[in-house]
mmCIF file with all atom_site columns, C-alpha atoms in Angstrom:
data_model
loop_
_atom_site.group_PDB
_atom_site.id
_atom_site.type_symbol
_atom_site.label_atom_id
_atom_site.label_alt_id
_atom_site.label_comp_id
_atom_site.label_asym_id
_atom_site.label_entity_id
_atom_site.label_seq_id
_atom_site.pdbx_PDB_ins_code
_atom_site.Cartn_x
_atom_site.Cartn_y
_atom_site.Cartn_z
_atom_site.occupancy
_atom_site.B_iso_or_equiv
_atom_site.pdbx_formal_charge
_atom_site.auth_seq_id
_atom_site.auth_comp_id
_atom_site.auth_asym_id
_atom_site.auth_atom_id
_atom_site.pdbx_PDB_model_num
ATOM 1   C CA . PRO A 1 1   ? 6.225   4.382   65.947 1.00 0.00 ? 262 PRO A CA 1
ATOM 2   C CA . HIS A 1 2   ? 9.220   6.461   64.951 1.00 0.00 ? 263 HIS A CA 1
ATOM 3   C CA . ILE A 1 3   ? 7.458   8.341   62.146 1.00 0.00 ? 264 ILE A CA 1
ATOM 4   C CA . TRP A 1 4   ? 3.839   9.403   61.591 1.00 0.00 ? 265 TRP A CA 1
ATOM 5   C CA . LEU A 1 5   ? 2.636   10.131  58.077 1.00 0.00 ? 266 LEU A CA 1
ATOM 6   C CA . THR A 1 6   ? -0.393  12.410  58.343 1.00 0.00 ? 267 THR A CA 1
ATOM 7   C CA . SER A 1 7   ? -2.344  15.000  56.420 1.00 0.00 ? 268 SER A CA 1
ATOM 8   C CA . TYR A 1 8   ? -2.640  18.182  58.425 1.00 0.00 ? 269 TYR A CA 1
ATOM 9   C CA . GLY A 1 9   ? -5.353  20.683  57.809 1.00 0.00 ? 270 GLY A CA 1
ATOM 10  C CA . GLU A 1 10  ? -8.921  21.305  58.782 1.00 0.00 ? 271 GLU A CA 1
ATOM 11  C CA . ASN A 1 11  ? -9.974  17.712  59.226 1.00 0.00 ? 272 ASN A CA 1
ATOM 12  C CA . MET A 1 12  ? -6.787  15.651  59.965 1.00 0.00 ? 273 MET A CA 1
ATOM 13  C CA . ARG A 1 13  ? -8.086  13.105  57.464 1.00 0.00 ? 274 ARG A CA 1
ATOM 14  C CA . LEU A 1 14  ? -5.883  10.899  55.246 1.00 0.00 ? 275 LEU A CA 1
ATOM 15  C CA . GLU A 1 15  ? -8.012  9.857   52.320 1.00 0.00 ? 276 GLU A CA 1
ATOM 16  C CA . GLY A 1 16  ? -6.918  7.077   49.937 1.00 0.00 ? 277 GLY A CA 1
ATOM 17  C CA . TRP A 1 17  ? -4.647  5.779   52.665 1.00 0.00 ? 278 TRP A CA 1
ATOM 18  C CA . GLU A 1 18  ? -4.497  2.221   51.296 1.00 0.00 ? 279 GLU A CA 1
ATOM 19  C CA . GLY A 1 19  ? -2.346  3.338   48.347 1.00 0.00 ? 280 GLY A CA 1
ATOM 20  C CA . VAL A 1 20  ? -0.134  5.450   50.623 1.00 0.00 ? 281 VAL A CA 1
ATOM 21  C CA . LEU A 1 21  ? 0.331   2.495   52.987 1.00 0.00 ? 282 LEU A CA 1
ATOM 22  C CA . ALA A 1 22  ? 1.381   0.204   50.133 1.00 0.00 ? 283 ALA A CA 1
ATOM 23  C CA . LYS A 1 23  ? 3.995   2.768   49.009 1.00 0.00 ? 284 LYS A CA 1
ATOM 24  C CA . VAL A 1 24  ? 5.314   3.289   52.520 1.00 0.00 ? 285 VAL A CA 1
ATOM 25  C CA . ARG A 1 25  ? 5.740   -0.448  53.078 1.00 0.00 ? 286 ARG A CA 1
ATOM 26  C CA . LYS A 1 26  ? 7.961   -0.614  49.960 1.00 0.00 ? 287 LYS A CA 1
ATOM 27  C CA . VAL A 1 27  ? 10.377  2.105   51.197 1.00 0.00 ? 288 VAL A CA 1
ATOM 28  C CA . ASP A 1 28  ? 13.842  0.684   52.101 1.00 0.00 ? 289 ASP A CA 1
ATOM 29  C CA . GLY A 1 29  ? 14.316  0.623   55.845 1.00 0.00 ? 290 GLY A CA 1
ATOM 30  C CA . VAL A 1 30  ? 10.644  0.606   56.748 1.00 0.00 ? 291 VAL A CA 1
ATOM 31  C CA . GLU A 1 31  ? 10.175  -2.356  59.101 1.00 0.00 ? 292 GLU A CA 1
ATOM 32  C CA . ALA A 1 32  ? 6.459   -1.869  59.827 1.00 0.00 ? 293 ALA A CA 1
ATOM 33  C CA . ALA A 1 33  ? 3.632   0.418   58.753 1.00 0.00 ? 294 ALA A CA 1
ATOM 34  C CA . ALA A 1 34  ? -0.060  0.445   59.653 1.00 0.00 ? 295 ALA A CA 1
ATOM 35  C CA . PRO A 1 35  ? -3.018  2.834   59.528 1.00 0.00 ? 296 PRO A CA 1
ATOM 36  C CA . PHE A 1 36  ? -4.162  4.539   62.719 1.00 0.00 ? 297 PHE A CA 1
ATOM 37  C CA . ILE A 1 37  ? -6.655  6.963   64.164 1.00 0.00 ? 298 ILE A CA 1
ATOM 38  C CA . HIS A 1 38  ? -5.558  9.557   66.762 1.00 0.00 ? 299 HIS A CA 1
ATOM 39  C CA . THR A 1 39  ? -8.285  11.722  68.249 1.00 0.00 ? 300 THR A CA 1
ATOM 40  C CA . GLU A 1 40  ? -9.235  13.389  71.499 1.00 0.00 ? 301 GLU A CA 1
ATOM 41  C CA . VAL A 1 41  ? -12.510 12.398  73.103 1.00 0.00 ? 302 VAL A CA 1
ATOM 42  C CA . LEU A 1 42  ? -14.378 12.691  76.364 1.00 0.00 ? 303 LEU A CA 1
ATOM 43  C CA . LEU A 1 43  ? -14.586 9.497   78.403 1.00 0.00 ? 304 LEU A CA 1
ATOM 44  C CA . SER A 1 44  ? -17.708 9.132   80.514 1.00 0.00 ? 305 SER A CA 1
ATOM 45  C CA . ASN A 1 45  ? -18.581 6.307   82.939 1.00 0.00 ? 306 ASN A CA 1
ATOM 46  C CA . ARG A 1 46  ? -21.923 5.194   84.387 1.00 0.00 ? 307 ARG A CA 1
ATOM 47  C CA . ALA A 1 47  ? -21.502 7.608   87.315 1.00 0.00 ? 308 ALA A CA 1
ATOM 48  C CA . GLN A 1 48  ? -21.401 10.462  84.699 1.00 0.00 ? 309 GLN A CA 1
ATOM 49  C CA . TYR A 1 49  ? -17.777 11.314  85.552 1.00 0.00 ? 310 TYR A CA 1
ATOM 50  C CA . THR A 1 50  ? -16.284 12.741  82.367 1.00 0.00 ? 311 THR A CA 1
ATOM 51  C CA . GLU A 1 51  ? -12.712 13.570  81.425 1.00 0.00 ? 312 GLU A CA 1
ATOM 52  C CA . GLY A 1 52  ? -10.676 14.175  78.282 1.00 0.00 ? 313 GLY A CA 1
ATOM 53  C CA . ALA A 1 53  ? -8.616  11.314  76.876 1.00 0.00 ? 314 ALA A CA 1
ATOM 54  C CA . VAL A 1 54  ? -6.724  10.318  73.717 1.00 0.00 ? 315 VAL A CA 1
ATOM 55  C CA . LEU A 1 55  ? -8.206  7.545   71.599 1.00 0.00 ? 316 LEU A CA 1
ATOM 56  C CA . ARG A 1 56  ? -6.051  5.550   69.241 1.00 0.00 ? 317 ARG A CA 1
ATOM 57  C CA . GLY A 1 57  ? -7.615  3.246   66.691 1.00 0.00 ? 318 GLY A CA 1
ATOM 58  C CA . ILE A 1 58  ? -5.391  0.471   65.394 1.00 0.00 ? 319 ILE A CA 1
ATOM 59  C CA . ASP A 1 59  ? -5.679  -2.670  63.336 1.00 0.00 ? 320 ASP A CA 1
ATOM 60  C CA . PRO A 1 60  ? -3.780  -5.363  65.276 1.00 0.00 ? 321 PRO A CA 1
ATOM 61  C CA . ALA A 1 61  ? -4.419  -7.840  62.468 1.00 0.00 ? 322 ALA A CA 1
ATOM 62  C CA . SER A 1 62  ? -2.620  -5.611  59.949 1.00 0.00 ? 323 SER A CA 1
ATOM 63  C CA . PRO A 1 63  ? -0.154  -7.704  57.944 1.00 0.00 ? 324 PRO A CA 1
ATOM 64  C CA . GLY A 1 64  ? 3.507   -7.632  58.846 1.00 0.00 ? 325 GLY A CA 1
ATOM 65  C CA . GLU A 1 65  ? 5.364   -6.729  61.992 1.00 0.00 ? 326 GLU A CA 1
ATOM 66  C CA . PRO A 1 66  ? 3.273   -4.778  64.562 1.00 0.00 ? 327 PRO A CA 1
ATOM 67  C CA . VAL A 1 67  ? 4.079   -1.082  64.786 1.00 0.00 ? 328 VAL A CA 1
ATOM 68  C CA . THR A 1 68  ? 3.556   -0.799  68.553 1.00 0.00 ? 329 THR A CA 1
ATOM 69  C CA . ASP A 1 69  ? 4.044   -2.986  71.624 1.00 0.00 ? 330 ASP A CA 1
ATOM 70  C CA . ILE A 1 70  ? 0.288   -2.670  72.226 1.00 0.00 ? 331 ILE A CA 1
ATOM 71  C CA . ALA A 1 71  ? -0.406  -4.412  68.899 1.00 0.00 ? 332 ALA A CA 1
ATOM 72  C CA . ARG A 1 72  ? 2.213   -7.046  69.764 1.00 0.00 ? 333 ARG A CA 1
ATOM 73  C CA . LYS A 1 73  ? 0.485   -7.731  73.096 1.00 0.00 ? 334 LYS A CA 1
ATOM 74  C CA . ILE A 1 74  ? -2.894  -7.938  71.393 1.00 0.00 ? 335 ILE A CA 1
ATOM 75  C CA . ARG A 1 75  ? -1.526  -10.461 68.872 1.00 0.00 ? 336 ARG A CA 1
ATOM 76  C CA . SER A 1 76  ? -0.026  -12.547 71.655 1.00 0.00 ? 337 SER A CA 1
ATOM 77  C CA . GLY A 1 77  ? -3.313  -12.569 73.583 1.00 0.00 ? 338 GLY A CA 1
ATOM 78  C CA . ALA A 1 78  ? -1.957  -10.624 76.567 1.00 0.00 ? 339 ALA A CA 1
ATOM 79  C CA . LEU A 1 79  ? -4.456  -7.860  75.697 1.00 0.00 ? 340 LEU A CA 1
ATOM 80  C CA . THR A 1 80  ? -7.612  -8.096  73.611 1.00 0.00 ? 341 THR A CA 1
ATOM 81  C CA . LEU A 1 81  ? -9.461  -5.984  71.107 1.00 0.00 ? 342 LEU A CA 1
ATOM 82  C CA . GLY A 1 82  ? -11.613 -8.945  70.139 1.00 0.00 ? 343 GLY A CA 1
ATOM 83  C CA . PRO A 1 83  ? -15.393 -9.405  70.257 1.00 0.00 ? 344 PRO A CA 1
ATOM 84  C CA . THR A 1 84  ? -17.164 -8.132  73.356 1.00 0.00 ? 345 THR A CA 1
ATOM 85  C CA . GLN A 1 85  ? -20.067 -9.461  75.426 1.00 0.00 ? 346 GLN A CA 1
ATOM 86  C CA . SER A 1 86  ? -22.119 -6.309  74.758 1.00 0.00 ? 347 SER A CA 1
ATOM 87  C CA . GLY A 1 87  ? -21.424 -6.146  71.021 1.00 0.00 ? 348 GLY A CA 1
ATOM 88  C CA . ASN A 1 88  ? -19.968 -2.646  71.537 1.00 0.00 ? 349 ASN A CA 1
ATOM 89  C CA . PRO A 1 89  ? -16.474 -1.907  70.221 1.00 0.00 ? 350 PRO A CA 1
ATOM 90  C CA . PRO A 1 90  ? -13.648 -3.040  72.548 1.00 0.00 ? 351 PRO A CA 1
ATOM 91  C CA . LEU A 1 91  ? -11.551 -0.547  74.503 1.00 0.00 ? 352 LEU A CA 1
ATOM 92  C CA . LEU A 1 92  ? -8.168  -0.895  76.204 1.00 0.00 ? 353 LEU A CA 1
ATOM 93  C CA . VAL A 1 93  ? -7.599  1.787   78.829 1.00 0.00 ? 354 VAL A CA 1
ATOM 94  C CA . GLY A 1 94  ? -4.306  3.003   80.329 1.00 0.00 ? 355 GLY A CA 1
ATOM 95  C CA . GLU A 1 95  ? -3.938  1.743   83.886 1.00 0.00 ? 356 GLU A CA 1
ATOM 96  C CA . THR A 1 96  ? -3.878  5.133   85.636 1.00 0.00 ? 357 THR A CA 1
ATOM 97  C CA . LEU A 1 97  ? -6.888  6.363   83.648 1.00 0.00 ? 358 LEU A CA 1
ATOM 98  C CA . ALA A 1 98  ? -8.767  3.124   84.352 1.00 0.00 ? 359 ALA A CA 1
ATOM 99  C CA . ASP A 1 99  ? -7.967  3.436   88.088 1.00 0.00 ? 360 ASP A CA 1
ATOM 100 C CA . ARG A 1 100 ? -9.315  6.993   88.197 1.00 0.00 ? 361 ARG A CA 1
ATOM 101 C CA . PHE A 1 101 ? -12.568 5.838   86.551 1.00 0.00 ? 362 PHE A CA 1
ATOM 102 C CA . GLY A 1 102 ? -12.727 2.571   88.484 1.00 0.00 ? 363 GLY A CA 1
ATOM 103 C CA . LEU A 1 103 ? -12.813 0.580   85.237 1.00 0.00 ? 364 LEU A CA 1
ATOM 104 C CA . VAL A 1 104 ? -12.432 -3.157  84.871 1.00 0.00 ? 365 VAL A CA 1
ATOM 105 C CA . ALA A 1 105 ? -12.967 -5.531  81.945 1.00 0.00 ? 366 ALA A CA 1
ATOM 106 C CA . GLY A 1 106 ? -16.640 -5.740  81.037 1.00 0.00 ? 367 GLY A CA 1
ATOM 107 C CA . ASP A 1 107 ? -17.521 -2.156  82.072 1.00 0.00 ? 368 ASP A CA 1
ATOM 108 C CA . GLU A 1 108 ? -19.369 -0.003  79.555 1.00 0.00 ? 369 GLU A CA 1
ATOM 109 C CA . VAL A 1 109 ? -18.234 3.551   78.933 1.00 0.00 ? 370 VAL A CA 1
ATOM 110 C CA . THR A 1 110 ? -19.298 6.302   76.558 1.00 0.00 ? 371 THR A CA 1
ATOM 111 C CA . LEU A 1 111 ? -16.909 8.171   74.311 1.00 0.00 ? 372 LEU A CA 1
ATOM 112 C CA . ILE A 1 112 ? -18.027 11.614  73.142 1.00 0.00 ? 373 ILE A CA 1
ATOM 113 C CA . SER A 1 113 ? -16.361 13.281  70.217 1.00 0.00 ? 374 SER A CA 1
ATOM 114 C CA . PRO A 1 114 ? -16.835 16.728  68.681 1.00 0.00 ? 375 PRO A CA 1
ATOM 115 C CA . SER A 1 115 ? -15.239 15.374  65.477 1.00 0.00 ? 376 SER A CA 1
ATOM 116 C CA . GLY A 1 116 ? -17.956 14.615  62.973 1.00 0.00 ? 377 GLY A CA 1
ATOM 117 C CA . ALA A 1 117 ? -20.533 16.521  65.037 1.00 0.00 ? 378 ALA A CA 1
ATOM 118 C CA . GLN A 1 118 ? -23.803 17.177  63.236 1.00 0.00 ? 379 GLN A CA 1
ATOM 119 C CA . LEU A 1 119 ? -25.234 20.665  62.895 1.00 0.00 ? 380 LEU A CA 1
ATOM 120 C CA . THR A 1 120 ? -28.941 20.803  63.810 1.00 0.00 ? 381 THR A CA 1
ATOM 121 C CA . SER A 1 121 ? -31.369 23.651  64.303 1.00 0.00 ? 382 SER A CA 1
ATOM 122 C CA . THR A 1 122 ? -30.460 23.647  68.005 1.00 0.00 ? 383 THR A CA 1
ATOM 123 C CA . GLY A 1 123 ? -26.673 23.590  67.445 1.00 0.00 ? 384 GLY A CA 1
ATOM 124 C CA . TYR A 1 124 ? -23.963 20.960  67.112 1.00 0.00 ? 385 TYR A CA 1
ATOM 125 C CA . ILE A 1 125 ? -24.587 17.435  68.400 1.00 0.00 ? 386 ILE A CA 1
ATOM 126 C CA . PRO A 1 126 ? -21.325 15.555  69.130 1.00 0.00 ? 387 PRO A CA 1
ATOM 127 C CA . LYS A 1 127 ? -20.841 11.884  68.261 1.00 0.00 ? 388 LYS A CA 1
ATOM 128 C CA . PHE A 1 128 ? -21.586 9.449   71.101 1.00 0.00 ? 389 PHE A CA 1
ATOM 129 C CA . ARG A 1 129 ? -20.550 5.796   71.103 1.00 0.00 ? 390 ARG A CA 1
ATOM 130 C CA . HIS A 1 130 ? -20.657 3.122   73.792 1.00 0.00 ? 391 HIS A CA 1
ATOM 131 C CA . PHE A 1 131 ? -17.562 0.933   74.245 1.00 0.00 ? 392 PHE A CA 1
ATOM 132 C CA . GLU A 1 132 ? -16.811 -2.098  76.384 1.00 0.00 ? 393 GLU A CA 1
ATOM 133 C CA . VAL A 1 133 ? -13.601 -2.154  78.397 1.00 0.00 ? 394 VAL A CA 1
ATOM 134 C CA . THR A 1 134 ? -11.728 -5.322  77.466 1.00 0.00 ? 395 THR A CA 1
ATOM 135 C CA . GLY A 1 135 ? -8.587  -4.627  79.432 1.00 0.00 ? 396 GLY A CA 1
ATOM 136 C CA . ARG A 1 136 ? -6.061  -2.268  80.885 1.00 0.00 ? 397 ARG A CA 1
ATOM 137 C CA . PHE A 1 137 ? -2.485  -1.656  79.773 1.00 0.00 ? 398 PHE A CA 1
ATOM 138 C CA . LYS A 1 138 ? 0.593   -0.320  81.490 1.00 0.00 ? 399 LYS A CA 1
ATOM 139 C CA . THR A 1 139 ? 3.453   1.149   79.516 1.00 0.00 ? 400 THR A CA 1
ATOM 140 C CA . GLY A 1 140 ? 5.356   2.596   82.435 1.00 0.00 ? 401 GLY A CA 1
ATOM 141 C CA . MET A 1 141 ? 5.113   6.065   80.876 1.00 0.00 ? 402 MET A CA 1
ATOM 142 C CA . TYR A 1 142 ? 2.792   8.236   82.962 1.00 0.00 ? 403 TYR A CA 1
ATOM 143 C CA . GLU A 1 143 ? 1.261   10.254  80.118 1.00 0.00 ? 404 GLU A CA 1
ATOM 144 C CA . TYR A 1 144 ? 0.264   7.113   78.156 1.00 0.00 ? 405 TYR A CA 1
ATOM 145 C CA . ASP A 1 145 ? -1.088  5.273   81.187 1.00 0.00 ? 406 ASP A CA 1
ATOM 146 C CA . ASN A 1 146 ? -2.936  8.399   82.355 1.00 0.00 ? 407 ASN A CA 1
ATOM 147 C CA . LYS A 1 147 ? -4.580  9.591   79.094 1.00 0.00 ? 408 LYS A CA 1
ATOM 148 C CA . PHE A 1 148 ? -4.490  6.918   76.336 1.00 0.00 ? 409 PHE A CA 1
ATOM 149 C CA . MET A 1 149 ? -7.021  4.340   75.176 1.00 0.00 ? 410 MET A CA 1
ATOM 150 C CA . TYR A 1 150 ? -6.931  1.907   72.228 1.00 0.00 ? 411 TYR A CA 1
ATOM 151 C CA . THR A 1 151 ? -9.719  0.439   70.154 1.00 0.00 ? 412 THR A CA 1
ATOM 152 C CA . THR A 1 152 ? -10.151 -1.085  66.723 1.00 0.00 ? 413 THR A CA 1
ATOM 153 C CA . LEU A 1 153 ? -9.686  1.025   63.645 1.00 0.00 ? 414 LEU A CA 1
ATOM 154 C CA . ALA A 1 154 ? -13.428 0.745   62.838 1.00 0.00 ? 415 ALA A CA 1
ATOM 155 C CA . GLY A 1 155 ? -14.483 1.744   66.352 1.00 0.00 ? 416 GLY A CA 1
ATOM 156 C CA . ALA A 1 156 ? -12.271 4.850   66.250 1.00 0.00 ? 417 ALA A CA 1
ATOM 157 C CA . GLN A 1 157 ? -13.349 5.748   62.697 1.00 0.00 ? 418 GLN A CA 1
ATOM 158 C CA . HIS A 1 158 ? -16.972 5.786   63.803 1.00 0.00 ? 419 HIS A CA 1
ATOM 159 C CA . VAL A 1 159 ? -16.526 7.933   66.923 1.00 0.00 ? 420 VAL A CA 1
ATOM 160 C CA . ALA A 1 160 ? -14.173 10.337  65.106 1.00 0.00 ? 421 ALA A CA 1
ATOM 161 C CA . GLY A 1 161 ? -16.558 10.692  62.155 1.00 0.00 ? 422 GLY A CA 1
ATOM 162 C CA . LEU A 1 162 ? -13.922 9.563   59.666 1.00 0.00 ? 423 LEU A CA 1
ATOM 163 C CA . ASP A 1 163 ? -15.989 7.012   57.685 1.00 0.00 ? 424 ASP A CA 1
ATOM 164 C CA . GLN A 1 164 ? -13.316 4.781   56.035 1.00 0.00 ? 425 GLN A CA 1
ATOM 165 C CA . ASP A 1 165 ? -10.496 7.332   56.311 1.00 0.00 ? 426 ASP A CA 1
ATOM 166 C CA . VAL A 1 166 ? -7.674  7.369   58.889 1.00 0.00 ? 427 VAL A CA 1
ATOM 167 C CA . THR A 1 167 ? -5.619  9.998   60.669 1.00 0.00 ? 428 THR A CA 1
ATOM 168 C CA . GLY A 1 168 ? -2.339  8.647   59.399 1.00 0.00 ? 429 GLY A CA 1
ATOM 169 C CA . ILE A 1 169 ? 0.124   5.796   58.733 1.00 0.00 ? 430 ILE A CA 1
#
């Protein structure tokens, strides 16, 4: 997208985003607008190899024109964020990142996030969530293909500890 509308501060949380989204969609010149999650997580595979990555949560079924080519490819069926065999949230992984982890569709991975970590008597416990790889994407831009992953808005909200809020529009 050309513009991100976010709320900066301690928690990078945009509360009441539905009303903001409705207002943004009415602005002259806005061709598309959708909620998203943007957060950094640790990606871990079954071999316990772990590395930092960027997770984006999107709603490909959001009404109107898709904001990104990824959402367009999901709508066309070239990529999928649909139901998984495992019942875990779906995950699309950048091709270079997927190659480094040896990931193919159907693989299960764990995403670990310090966002929304719970404080216990023994310290902070980060959020853990299992995801199922449903595909790989290639943008042709090294940084995206090397570090980015996409999932559903709900899957990203859970791992980022955002409840029903989003990072931005």
